[in-house]
Amino acid sequence: MREQLLFIDGEWVTPESGRFGEKVNPSTGEVSGRFALATRKEADEAIDAAYAAQRKWEALTSVERSKYIYRLIQEIEKDRASLESLLIEEVGKPRKEAAQEVEGVIDQLQYYAEFARKITGDVVEGTKRERLILQLKVPYGVVLAITPWNFPAAMVARKVGPALVGGNTVVLKPSSDTPFTAGWLVEKARRAGFPAGVVNLATGKGSEIGDYLTSHKKVSLITLTGETGTGVQVMKSASSIMAKLILELGGKAPFIVWKDADLELAAKVLMWAKYWNAGQSCIAAERLYIHQDVYDRFLQLFLEKTRRLRLGPNGDMGPLINGQQLSKVNKFVEDTVTEGGKVLYGGRKPDSPGNGFFYMPTIISNVDQGMRIFREEVFGPVIGAMKVPDDFDQVIDLANDSDYGLASYLFTRDSALVLKAAQEIKFGELYTNMPGPEASQGYHTGFRMSGQAGENSRYGVEEYVKVKNVYLDYSKDPTSGEVIPPYS
Ligand SMILES: NC(=O)C1=CN([C@@H]2O[C@H](COP(=O)(O)OP(=O)(O)OC[C@H]3O[C@@H](n4cnc5c(N)ncnc54)[C@H](OP(=O)(O)O)[C@@H]3O)[C@@H](O)[C@H]2O)C=CC1
Ligand SMILES: O=C(O)[C@H](O)CO
């Protein structure tokens, strides 16, 4: 049975309240460990430690800071099998997906460490010949990184990497569904020799300490990946401190199969886009739009592939993260049937799920734009399918008709349609005739309720530093020609 403490100012500390949360293994339904629940006092201690350490951390060169990140990568690589096993235990990921996520952690940290010496400012001319303006890129200070449970290691790397290389210090608040993955990475940072206070871990229920953390006066930047509702709550709470916000929220990706698409390719990609991480991904295909000419053929192709999907740790798809999500996903199916949808496959727990939170891959036909399953994020291995007419403008409108705007997918051999969608689809990402996920060098960002700002790519790294302007005047009389009252 695992037990995890808080990590504050370079040490693992026992929670003063003695309170711990329980973590349940989603594949077995059994308690796999317990993790410390931080109090407000411990939230203060973690933030104070980050605040105290930040000046010295900023004073290092970016090359010196990146060397810590390279050492962290080495620590992870030395012990990557145990992180893979932890992802299987905490999230229920099939081994190949767990291995993929560990690769993603390393790739992202490597990508950010390489920004040493490359986060550069500008020198621009002033309002006189003898004036210059230095535009420096400086860290915000203390970064509060709040991470989700679906890619619990990769999401930590995506936030901690750019924050640290930019000269910020970090307080990490992971999902209460995946506390141990975050703790594993924090322990590797300790072994990599990060100075005390640079990286801190404050586990605890978002509903209990979330508002306190996100309204703390010493927090300057909050980066959250989570549900849109959580993002809204964080925006409200953070308004009292006017913290910079990076919000990576929910998705409702349209998956468009046009009449000239390579159907075999589209079906193969849809198997990834829908069932990767059991559909618990913000870039998962959530709305299937199929051209009327290929509707029956494509659905049959997708159905045949879905039938062959094997559930379980050594299979192709794991469980949902907890019982609450399992009920939520099943309710989506029930509601869709009530609204007129027709379940072609799945729509229930598998025959022998054990006590795990497994749910069958599910395809529902006869779905229309107004149904709940096309409006709200399902976040599970369920997709509704809708037949669309031979009108590409109408399909673009259907795709854009969503509160979300993160990822989207288009399959057509017509390059003119690809370019038309590139300009007219209002989503942060458009994958054309290919699978995702987003690359470290791709800017992961969304329109509408999918969040604001973004992460990854040089744009994402720049989100973690602020432009500061320094005005210089080297003339003999800096006030000459200025509108300054005579102070005689
Ligand atoms: N845009 C993107 O890149 C991605 C978006 N997501 C989205 O994340 C969601 C799934 O992740 P999930 O963890 O369930 O999301 P949640 O919003 O439930 O939780 C995300 C994080 O926010 C914390 N939290 C909850 N309430 C508050 C609060 N009031 N103040 C501060 N923090 C709070 C949670 O802590 P606790 O667990 O203790 O409640 C958790 O650490 C999906 O909607 C998915 O679309 C997921 C991955 C990528
Ligand atoms: O989509 C997600 O949930 C993450 O960004 C990983 O791709």
mmCIF file with all atom_site columns, N, CA, C and O and ligand atoms in Angstrom, residues 146-150 158 173-176 204-206 210-211 224-227 230 233-234 248-251 282 377 379 406 444, ligand 1:
data_model
loop_
_atom_site.group_PDB
_atom_site.id
_atom_site.type_symbol
_atom_site.label_atom_id
_atom_site.label_alt_id
_atom_site.label_comp_id
_atom_site.label_asym_id
_atom_site.label_entity_id
_atom_site.label_seq_id
_atom_site.pdbx_PDB_ins_code
_atom_site.Cartn_x
_atom_site.Cartn_y
_atom_site.Cartn_z
_atom_site.occupancy
_atom_site.B_iso_or_equiv
_atom_site.pdbx_formal_charge
_atom_site.auth_seq_id
_atom_site.auth_comp_id
_atom_site.auth_asym_id
_atom_site.auth_atom_id
_atom_site.pdbx_PDB_model_num
ATOM   1   N N   . ILE A 1 146 ? -1.687  23.067 -11.819 1.00 0.00 ? 146 ILE A N   1
ATOM   2   C CA  . ILE A 1 146 ? -2.791  22.188 -11.424 1.00 0.00 ? 146 ILE A CA  1
ATOM   3   C C   . ILE A 1 146 ? -3.042  21.220 -12.566 1.00 0.00 ? 146 ILE A C   1
ATOM   4   O O   . ILE A 1 146 ? -3.357  21.638 -13.676 1.00 0.00 ? 146 ILE A O   1
ATOM   5   N N   . THR A 1 147 ? -2.874  19.914 -12.283 1.00 0.00 ? 147 THR A N   1
ATOM   6   C CA  . THR A 1 147 ? -2.866  18.945 -13.381 1.00 0.00 ? 147 THR A CA  1
ATOM   7   C C   . THR A 1 147 ? -4.015  17.933 -13.272 1.00 0.00 ? 147 THR A C   1
ATOM   8   O O   . THR A 1 147 ? -4.526  17.688 -12.187 1.00 0.00 ? 147 THR A O   1
ATOM   9   N N   . PRO A 1 148 ? -4.400  17.347 -14.418 1.00 0.00 ? 148 PRO A N   1
ATOM   10  C CA  . PRO A 1 148 ? -5.516  16.400 -14.460 1.00 0.00 ? 148 PRO A CA  1
ATOM   11  C C   . PRO A 1 148 ? -5.035  14.966 -14.295 1.00 0.00 ? 148 PRO A C   1
ATOM   12  O O   . PRO A 1 148 ? -3.838  14.707 -14.184 1.00 0.00 ? 148 PRO A O   1
ATOM   13  N N   . TRP A 1 149 ? -5.971  14.020 -14.337 1.00 0.00 ? 149 TRP A N   1
ATOM   14  C CA  . TRP A 1 149 ? -5.616  12.605 -14.100 1.00 0.00 ? 149 TRP A CA  1
ATOM   15  C C   . TRP A 1 149 ? -5.409  11.830 -15.406 1.00 0.00 ? 149 TRP A C   1
ATOM   16  O O   . TRP A 1 149 ? -4.926  10.713 -15.375 1.00 0.00 ? 149 TRP A O   1
ATOM   17  N N   . ASN A 1 150 ? -5.769  12.400 -16.557 1.00 0.00 ? 150 ASN A N   1
ATOM   18  C CA  . ASN A 1 150 ? -5.781  11.517 -17.736 1.00 0.00 ? 150 ASN A CA  1
ATOM   19  C C   . ASN A 1 150 ? -4.406  11.273 -18.326 1.00 0.00 ? 150 ASN A C   1
ATOM   20  O O   . ASN A 1 150 ? -4.112  10.203 -18.823 1.00 0.00 ? 150 ASN A O   1
ATOM   21  N N   . ARG A 1 158 ? 4.602   19.102 -19.058 1.00 0.00 ? 158 ARG A N   1
ATOM   22  C CA  . ARG A 1 158 ? 4.202   20.196 -19.935 1.00 0.00 ? 158 ARG A CA  1
ATOM   23  C C   . ARG A 1 158 ? 4.152   21.536 -19.204 1.00 0.00 ? 158 ARG A C   1
ATOM   24  O O   . ARG A 1 158 ? 4.297   22.583 -19.818 1.00 0.00 ? 158 ARG A O   1
ATOM   25  N N   . LYS A 1 173 ? -0.101  20.958 -7.850  1.00 0.00 ? 173 LYS A N   1
ATOM   26  C CA  . LYS A 1 173 ? -1.314  20.397 -7.241  1.00 0.00 ? 173 LYS A CA  1
ATOM   27  C C   . LYS A 1 173 ? -1.921  19.422 -8.248  1.00 0.00 ? 173 LYS A C   1
ATOM   28  O O   . LYS A 1 173 ? -2.652  19.822 -9.144  1.00 0.00 ? 173 LYS A O   1
ATOM   29  N N   . PRO A 1 174 ? -1.611  18.131 -8.112  1.00 0.00 ? 174 PRO A N   1
ATOM   30  C CA  . PRO A 1 174 ? -2.083  17.160 -9.082  1.00 0.00 ? 174 PRO A CA  1
ATOM   31  C C   . PRO A 1 174 ? -3.520  16.747 -8.795  1.00 0.00 ? 174 PRO A C   1
ATOM   32  O O   . PRO A 1 174 ? -4.073  17.067 -7.728  1.00 0.00 ? 174 PRO A O   1
ATOM   33  N N   . SER A 1 175 ? -4.114  16.013 -9.732  1.00 0.00 ? 175 SER A N   1
ATOM   34  C CA  . SER A 1 175 ? -5.448  15.477 -9.518  1.00 0.00 ? 175 SER A CA  1
ATOM   35  C C   . SER A 1 175 ? -5.423  14.493 -8.350  1.00 0.00 ? 175 SER A C   1
ATOM   36  O O   . SER A 1 175 ? -4.466  13.732 -8.182  1.00 0.00 ? 175 SER A O   1
ATOM   37  N N   . SER A 1 176 ? -6.499  14.471 -7.580  1.00 0.00 ? 176 SER A N   1
ATOM   38  C CA  . SER A 1 176 ? -6.585  13.519 -6.457  1.00 0.00 ? 176 SER A CA  1
ATOM   39  C C   . SER A 1 176 ? -6.808  12.107 -6.962  1.00 0.00 ? 176 SER A C   1
ATOM   40  O O   . SER A 1 176 ? -6.754  11.152 -6.183  1.00 0.00 ? 176 SER A O   1
ATOM   41  N N   . GLY A 1 204 ? -4.054  17.388 -2.442  1.00 0.00 ? 204 GLY A N   1
ATOM   42  C CA  . GLY A 1 204 ? -5.245  17.731 -1.667  1.00 0.00 ? 204 GLY A CA  1
ATOM   43  C C   . GLY A 1 204 ? -6.409  17.947 -2.611  1.00 0.00 ? 204 GLY A C   1
ATOM   44  O O   . GLY A 1 204 ? -6.224  18.152 -3.812  1.00 0.00 ? 204 GLY A O   1
ATOM   45  N N   . LYS A 1 205 ? -7.616  17.895 -2.083  1.00 0.00 ? 205 LYS A N   1
ATOM   46  C CA  . LYS A 1 205 ? -8.815  18.010 -2.924  1.00 0.00 ? 205 LYS A CA  1
ATOM   47  C C   . LYS A 1 205 ? -8.936  19.423 -3.495  1.00 0.00 ? 205 LYS A C   1
ATOM   48  O O   . LYS A 1 205 ? -8.893  20.405 -2.738  1.00 0.00 ? 205 LYS A O   1
ATOM   49  N N   . GLY A 1 206 ? -9.119  19.494 -4.778  1.00 0.00 ? 206 GLY A N   1
ATOM   50  C CA  . GLY A 1 206 ? -9.311  20.806 -5.387  1.00 0.00 ? 206 GLY A CA  1
ATOM   51  C C   . GLY A 1 206 ? -10.477 21.534 -4.765  1.00 0.00 ? 206 GLY A C   1
ATOM   52  O O   . GLY A 1 206 ? -10.455 22.757 -4.596  1.00 0.00 ? 206 GLY A O   1
ATOM   53  N N   . GLY A 1 210 ? -8.439  24.292 -3.405  1.00 0.00 ? 210 GLY A N   1
ATOM   54  C CA  . GLY A 1 210 ? -8.275  24.900 -4.725  1.00 0.00 ? 210 GLY A CA  1
ATOM   55  C C   . GLY A 1 210 ? -8.421  26.407 -4.703  1.00 0.00 ? 210 GLY A C   1
ATOM   56  O O   . GLY A 1 210 ? -7.539  27.150 -5.170  1.00 0.00 ? 210 GLY A O   1
ATOM   57  N N   . ASP A 1 211 ? -9.531  26.884 -4.129  1.00 0.00 ? 211 ASP A N   1
ATOM   58  C CA  . ASP A 1 211 ? -9.763  28.332 -4.100  1.00 0.00 ? 211 ASP A CA  1
ATOM   59  C C   . ASP A 1 211 ? -8.676  29.050 -3.298  1.00 0.00 ? 211 ASP A C   1
ATOM   60  O O   . ASP A 1 211 ? -8.251  30.156 -3.648  1.00 0.00 ? 211 ASP A O   1
ATOM   61  N N   . LEU A 1 224 ? -3.584  25.534 -15.449 1.00 0.00 ? 224 LEU A N   1
ATOM   62  C CA  . LEU A 1 224 ? -4.537  24.459 -15.132 1.00 0.00 ? 224 LEU A CA  1
ATOM   63  C C   . LEU A 1 224 ? -4.837  23.655 -16.383 1.00 0.00 ? 224 LEU A C   1
ATOM   64  O O   . LEU A 1 224 ? -5.098  24.222 -17.452 1.00 0.00 ? 224 LEU A O   1
ATOM   65  N N   . THR A 1 225 ? -4.833  22.352 -16.263 1.00 0.00 ? 225 THR A N   1
ATOM   66  C CA  . THR A 1 225 ? -5.434  21.491 -17.273 1.00 0.00 ? 225 THR A CA  1
ATOM   67  C C   . THR A 1 225 ? -6.536  20.711 -16.575 1.00 0.00 ? 225 THR A C   1
ATOM   68  O O   . THR A 1 225 ? -6.276  20.027 -15.579 1.00 0.00 ? 225 THR A O   1
ATOM   69  N N   . GLY A 1 226 ? -7.754  20.885 -17.071 1.00 0.00 ? 226 GLY A N   1
ATOM   70  C CA  . GLY A 1 226 ? -8.885  20.241 -16.409 1.00 0.00 ? 226 GLY A CA  1
ATOM   71  C C   . GLY A 1 226 ? -10.182 20.546 -17.110 1.00 0.00 ? 226 GLY A C   1
ATOM   72  O O   . GLY A 1 226 ? -10.196 21.045 -18.250 1.00 0.00 ? 226 GLY A O   1
ATOM   73  N N   . GLU A 1 227 ? -11.271 20.223 -16.471 1.00 0.00 ? 227 GLU A N   1
ATOM   74  C CA  . GLU A 1 227 ? -12.588 20.465 -17.058 1.00 0.00 ? 227 GLU A CA  1
ATOM   75  C C   . GLU A 1 227 ? -12.851 21.961 -17.189 1.00 0.00 ? 227 GLU A C   1
ATOM   76  O O   . GLU A 1 227 ? -12.307 22.758 -16.418 1.00 0.00 ? 227 GLU A O   1
ATOM   77  N N   . THR A 1 230 ? -14.002 23.687 -14.081 1.00 0.00 ? 230 THR A N   1
ATOM   78  C CA  . THR A 1 230 ? -12.917 23.988 -13.136 1.00 0.00 ? 230 THR A CA  1
ATOM   79  C C   . THR A 1 230 ? -12.183 25.246 -13.578 1.00 0.00 ? 230 THR A C   1
ATOM   80  O O   . THR A 1 230 ? -11.824 26.091 -12.773 1.00 0.00 ? 230 THR A O   1
ATOM   81  N N   . GLN A 1 233 ? -14.092 28.234 -12.514 1.00 0.00 ? 233 GLN A N   1
ATOM   82  C CA  . GLN A 1 233 ? -13.935 28.450 -11.075 1.00 0.00 ? 233 GLN A CA  1
ATOM   83  C C   . GLN A 1 233 ? -12.581 29.073 -10.760 1.00 0.00 ? 233 GLN A C   1
ATOM   84  O O   . GLN A 1 233 ? -12.467 30.008 -9.965  1.00 0.00 ? 233 GLN A O   1
ATOM   85  N N   . VAL A 1 234 ? -11.539 28.573 -11.431 1.00 0.00 ? 234 VAL A N   1
ATOM   86  C CA  . VAL A 1 234 ? -10.185 29.098 -11.194 1.00 0.00 ? 234 VAL A CA  1
ATOM   87  C C   . VAL A 1 234 ? -10.098 30.551 -11.651 1.00 0.00 ? 234 VAL A C   1
ATOM   88  O O   . VAL A 1 234 ? -9.502  31.392 -10.983 1.00 0.00 ? 234 VAL A O   1
ATOM   89  N N   . GLU A 1 248 ? -6.016  24.962 -20.046 1.00 0.00 ? 248 GLU A N   1
ATOM   90  C CA  . GLU A 1 248 ? -6.204  23.910 -21.060 1.00 0.00 ? 248 GLU A CA  1
ATOM   91  C C   . GLU A 1 248 ? -7.407  23.090 -20.618 1.00 0.00 ? 248 GLU A C   1
ATOM   92  O O   . GLU A 1 248 ? -7.306  22.286 -19.702 1.00 0.00 ? 248 GLU A O   1
ATOM   93  N N   . LEU A 1 249 ? -8.553  23.318 -21.263 1.00 0.00 ? 249 LEU A N   1
ATOM   94  C CA  . LEU A 1 249 ? -9.790  22.773 -20.712 1.00 0.00 ? 249 LEU A CA  1
ATOM   95  C C   . LEU A 1 249 ? -10.398 21.705 -21.626 1.00 0.00 ? 249 LEU A C   1
ATOM   96  O O   . LEU A 1 249 ? -9.688  21.038 -22.363 1.00 0.00 ? 249 LEU A O   1
ATOM   97  N N   . GLY A 1 250 ? -11.721 21.605 -21.577 1.00 0.00 ? 250 GLY A N   1
ATOM   98  C CA  . GLY A 1 250 ? -12.396 20.504 -22.252 1.00 0.00 ? 250 GLY A CA  1
ATOM   99  C C   . GLY A 1 250 ? -12.374 20.594 -23.770 1.00 0.00 ? 250 GLY A C   1
ATOM   100 O O   . GLY A 1 250 ? -12.051 21.611 -24.359 1.00 0.00 ? 250 GLY A O   1
ATOM   101 N N   . GLY A 1 251 ? -12.734 19.465 -24.392 1.00 0.00 ? 251 GLY A N   1
ATOM   102 C CA  . GLY A 1 251 ? -12.780 19.419 -25.854 1.00 0.00 ? 251 GLY A CA  1
ATOM   103 C C   . GLY A 1 251 ? -14.026 18.710 -26.339 1.00 0.00 ? 251 GLY A C   1
ATOM   104 O O   . GLY A 1 251 ? -14.721 18.045 -25.552 1.00 0.00 ? 251 GLY A O   1
ATOM   105 N N   . CYS A 1 282 ? -8.660  15.194 -24.010 1.00 0.00 ? 282 CYS A N   1
ATOM   106 C CA  . CYS A 1 282 ? -9.326  16.436 -24.426 1.00 0.00 ? 282 CYS A CA  1
ATOM   107 C C   . CYS A 1 282 ? -9.305  16.578 -25.934 1.00 0.00 ? 282 CYS A C   1
ATOM   108 O O   . CYS A 1 282 ? -10.013 17.407 -26.487 1.00 0.00 ? 282 CYS A O   1
ATOM   109 N N   . GLU A 1 377 ? -19.029 17.303 -23.320 1.00 0.00 ? 377 GLU A N   1
ATOM   110 C CA  . GLU A 1 377 ? -17.849 16.420 -23.392 1.00 0.00 ? 377 GLU A CA  1
ATOM   111 C C   . GLU A 1 377 ? -18.147 15.097 -22.696 1.00 0.00 ? 377 GLU A C   1
ATOM   112 O O   . GLU A 1 377 ? -18.487 15.069 -21.515 1.00 0.00 ? 377 GLU A O   1
ATOM   113 N N   . PHE A 1 379 ? -15.967 12.307 -22.619 1.00 0.00 ? 379 PHE A N   1
ATOM   114 C CA  . PHE A 1 379 ? -14.717 11.913 -21.957 1.00 0.00 ? 379 PHE A CA  1
ATOM   115 C C   . PHE A 1 379 ? -14.733 10.419 -21.611 1.00 0.00 ? 379 PHE A C   1
ATOM   116 O O   . PHE A 1 379 ? -14.426 9.998  -20.500 1.00 0.00 ? 379 PHE A O   1
ATOM   117 N N   . LEU A 1 406 ? -11.037 22.824 -29.267 1.00 0.00 ? 406 LEU A N   1
ATOM   118 C CA  . LEU A 1 406 ? -9.639  22.402 -29.049 1.00 0.00 ? 406 LEU A CA  1
ATOM   119 C C   . LEU A 1 406 ? -9.085  21.680 -30.266 1.00 0.00 ? 406 LEU A C   1
ATOM   120 O O   . LEU A 1 406 ? -8.380  22.233 -31.077 1.00 0.00 ? 406 LEU A O   1
ATOM   121 N N   . HIS A 1 444 ? -0.473  23.962 -28.205 1.00 0.00 ? 444 HIS A N   1
ATOM   122 C CA  . HIS A 1 444 ? -1.718  23.290 -27.790 1.00 0.00 ? 444 HIS A CA  1
ATOM   123 C C   . HIS A 1 444 ? -2.651  24.331 -27.181 1.00 0.00 ? 444 HIS A C   1
ATOM   124 O O   . HIS A 1 444 ? -2.459  24.775 -26.051 1.00 0.00 ? 444 HIS A O   1
HETATM 125 N N1  . LIG B 2 .   ? -7.026  20.991 -22.841 1.00 0.00 ? 1   LIG B N1  1
HETATM 126 C C1  . LIG B 2 .   ? -6.185  20.026 -22.516 1.00 0.00 ? 1   LIG B C1  1
HETATM 127 O O1  . LIG B 2 .   ? -5.015  19.986 -22.898 1.00 0.00 ? 1   LIG B O1  1
HETATM 128 C C2  . LIG B 2 .   ? -6.669  18.938 -21.632 1.00 0.00 ? 1   LIG B C2  1
HETATM 129 C C3  . LIG B 2 .   ? -7.882  19.040 -20.985 1.00 0.00 ? 1   LIG B C3  1
HETATM 130 N N2  . LIG B 2 .   ? -8.286  18.031 -20.128 1.00 0.00 ? 1   LIG B N2  1
HETATM 131 C C4  . LIG B 2 .   ? -9.589  18.118 -19.522 1.00 0.00 ? 1   LIG B C4  1
HETATM 132 O O2  . LIG B 2 .   ? -9.496  17.738 -18.114 1.00 0.00 ? 1   LIG B O2  1
HETATM 133 C C5  . LIG B 2 .   ? -10.687 17.070 -17.755 1.00 0.00 ? 1   LIG B C5  1
HETATM 134 C C6  . LIG B 2 .   ? -10.339 15.758 -17.092 1.00 0.00 ? 1   LIG B C6  1
HETATM 135 O O3  . LIG B 2 .   ? -9.422  15.956 -16.062 1.00 0.00 ? 1   LIG B O3  1
HETATM 136 P P1  . LIG B 2 .   ? -9.934  16.123 -14.570 1.00 0.00 ? 1   LIG B P1  1
HETATM 137 O O4  . LIG B 2 .   ? -8.770  15.932 -13.642 1.00 0.00 ? 1   LIG B O4  1
HETATM 138 O O5  . LIG B 2 .   ? -11.166 15.319 -14.323 1.00 0.00 ? 1   LIG B O5  1
HETATM 139 O O6  . LIG B 2 .   ? -10.358 17.625 -14.532 1.00 0.00 ? 1   LIG B O6  1
HETATM 140 P P2  . LIG B 2 .   ? -10.842 18.384 -13.223 1.00 0.00 ? 1   LIG B P2  1
HETATM 141 O O7  . LIG B 2 .   ? -11.232 19.702 -13.680 1.00 0.00 ? 1   LIG B O7  1
HETATM 142 O O8  . LIG B 2 .   ? -11.803 17.583 -12.432 1.00 0.00 ? 1   LIG B O8  1
HETATM 143 O O9  . LIG B 2 .   ? -9.513  18.491 -12.318 1.00 0.00 ? 1   LIG B O9  1
HETATM 144 C C7  . LIG B 2 .   ? -8.366  19.081 -12.857 1.00 0.00 ? 1   LIG B C7  1
HETATM 145 C C8  . LIG B 2 .   ? -7.511  19.572 -11.705 1.00 0.00 ? 1   LIG B C8  1
HETATM 146 O O10 . LIG B 2 .   ? -8.145  20.690 -11.111 1.00 0.00 ? 1   LIG B O10 1
HETATM 147 C C9  . LIG B 2 .   ? -8.231  20.480 -9.700  1.00 0.00 ? 1   LIG B C9  1
HETATM 148 N N3  . LIG B 2 .   ? -9.384  21.230 -9.191  1.00 0.00 ? 1   LIG B N3  1
HETATM 149 C C10 . LIG B 2 .   ? -10.667 20.844 -9.098  1.00 0.00 ? 1   LIG B C10 1
HETATM 150 N N4  . LIG B 2 .   ? -11.424 21.852 -8.619  1.00 0.00 ? 1   LIG B N4  1
HETATM 151 C C11 . LIG B 2 .   ? -10.590 22.896 -8.390  1.00 0.00 ? 1   LIG B C11 1
HETATM 152 C C12 . LIG B 2 .   ? -10.747 24.226 -7.876  1.00 0.00 ? 1   LIG B C12 1
HETATM 153 N N5  . LIG B 2 .   ? -11.934 24.688 -7.505  1.00 0.00 ? 1   LIG B N5  1
HETATM 154 N N6  . LIG B 2 .   ? -9.653  25.019 -7.791  1.00 0.00 ? 1   LIG B N6  1
HETATM 155 C C13 . LIG B 2 .   ? -8.434  24.567 -8.168  1.00 0.00 ? 1   LIG B C13 1
HETATM 156 N N7  . LIG B 2 .   ? -8.218  23.321 -8.655  1.00 0.00 ? 1   LIG B N7  1
HETATM 157 C C14 . LIG B 2 .   ? -9.288  22.504 -8.763  1.00 0.00 ? 1   LIG B C14 1
HETATM 158 C C15 . LIG B 2 .   ? -8.357  18.991 -9.588  1.00 0.00 ? 1   LIG B C15 1
HETATM 159 O O11 . LIG B 2 .   ? -8.057  18.591 -8.268  1.00 0.00 ? 1   LIG B O11 1
HETATM 160 P P3  . LIG B 2 .   ? -8.906  17.328 -7.666  1.00 0.00 ? 1   LIG B P3  1
HETATM 161 O O12 . LIG B 2 .   ? -8.583  16.138 -8.481  1.00 0.00 ? 1   LIG B O12 1
HETATM 162 O O13 . LIG B 2 .   ? -8.417  17.232 -6.237  1.00 0.00 ? 1   LIG B O13 1
HETATM 163 O O14 . LIG B 2 .   ? -10.358 17.715 -7.750  1.00 0.00 ? 1   LIG B O14 1
HETATM 164 C C16 . LIG B 2 .   ? -7.332  18.542 -10.601 1.00 0.00 ? 1   LIG B C16 1
HETATM 165 O O15 . LIG B 2 .   ? -6.028  18.644 -10.071 1.00 0.00 ? 1   LIG B O15 1
HETATM 166 C C17 . LIG B 2 .   ? -11.478 16.866 -19.037 1.00 0.00 ? 1   LIG B C17 1
HETATM 167 O O16 . LIG B 2 .   ? -12.504 17.821 -19.137 1.00 0.00 ? 1   LIG B O16 1
HETATM 168 C C18 . LIG B 2 .   ? -10.479 17.089 -20.152 1.00 0.00 ? 1   LIG B C18 1
HETATM 169 O O17 . LIG B 2 .   ? -11.071 17.577 -21.317 1.00 0.00 ? 1   LIG B O17 1
HETATM 170 C C19 . LIG B 2 .   ? -7.520  16.925 -19.889 1.00 0.00 ? 1   LIG B C19 1
HETATM 171 C C20 . LIG B 2 .   ? -6.280  16.819 -20.548 1.00 0.00 ? 1   LIG B C20 1
HETATM 172 C C21 . LIG B 2 .   ? -5.796  17.783 -21.489 1.00 0.00 ? 1   LIG B C21 1
#
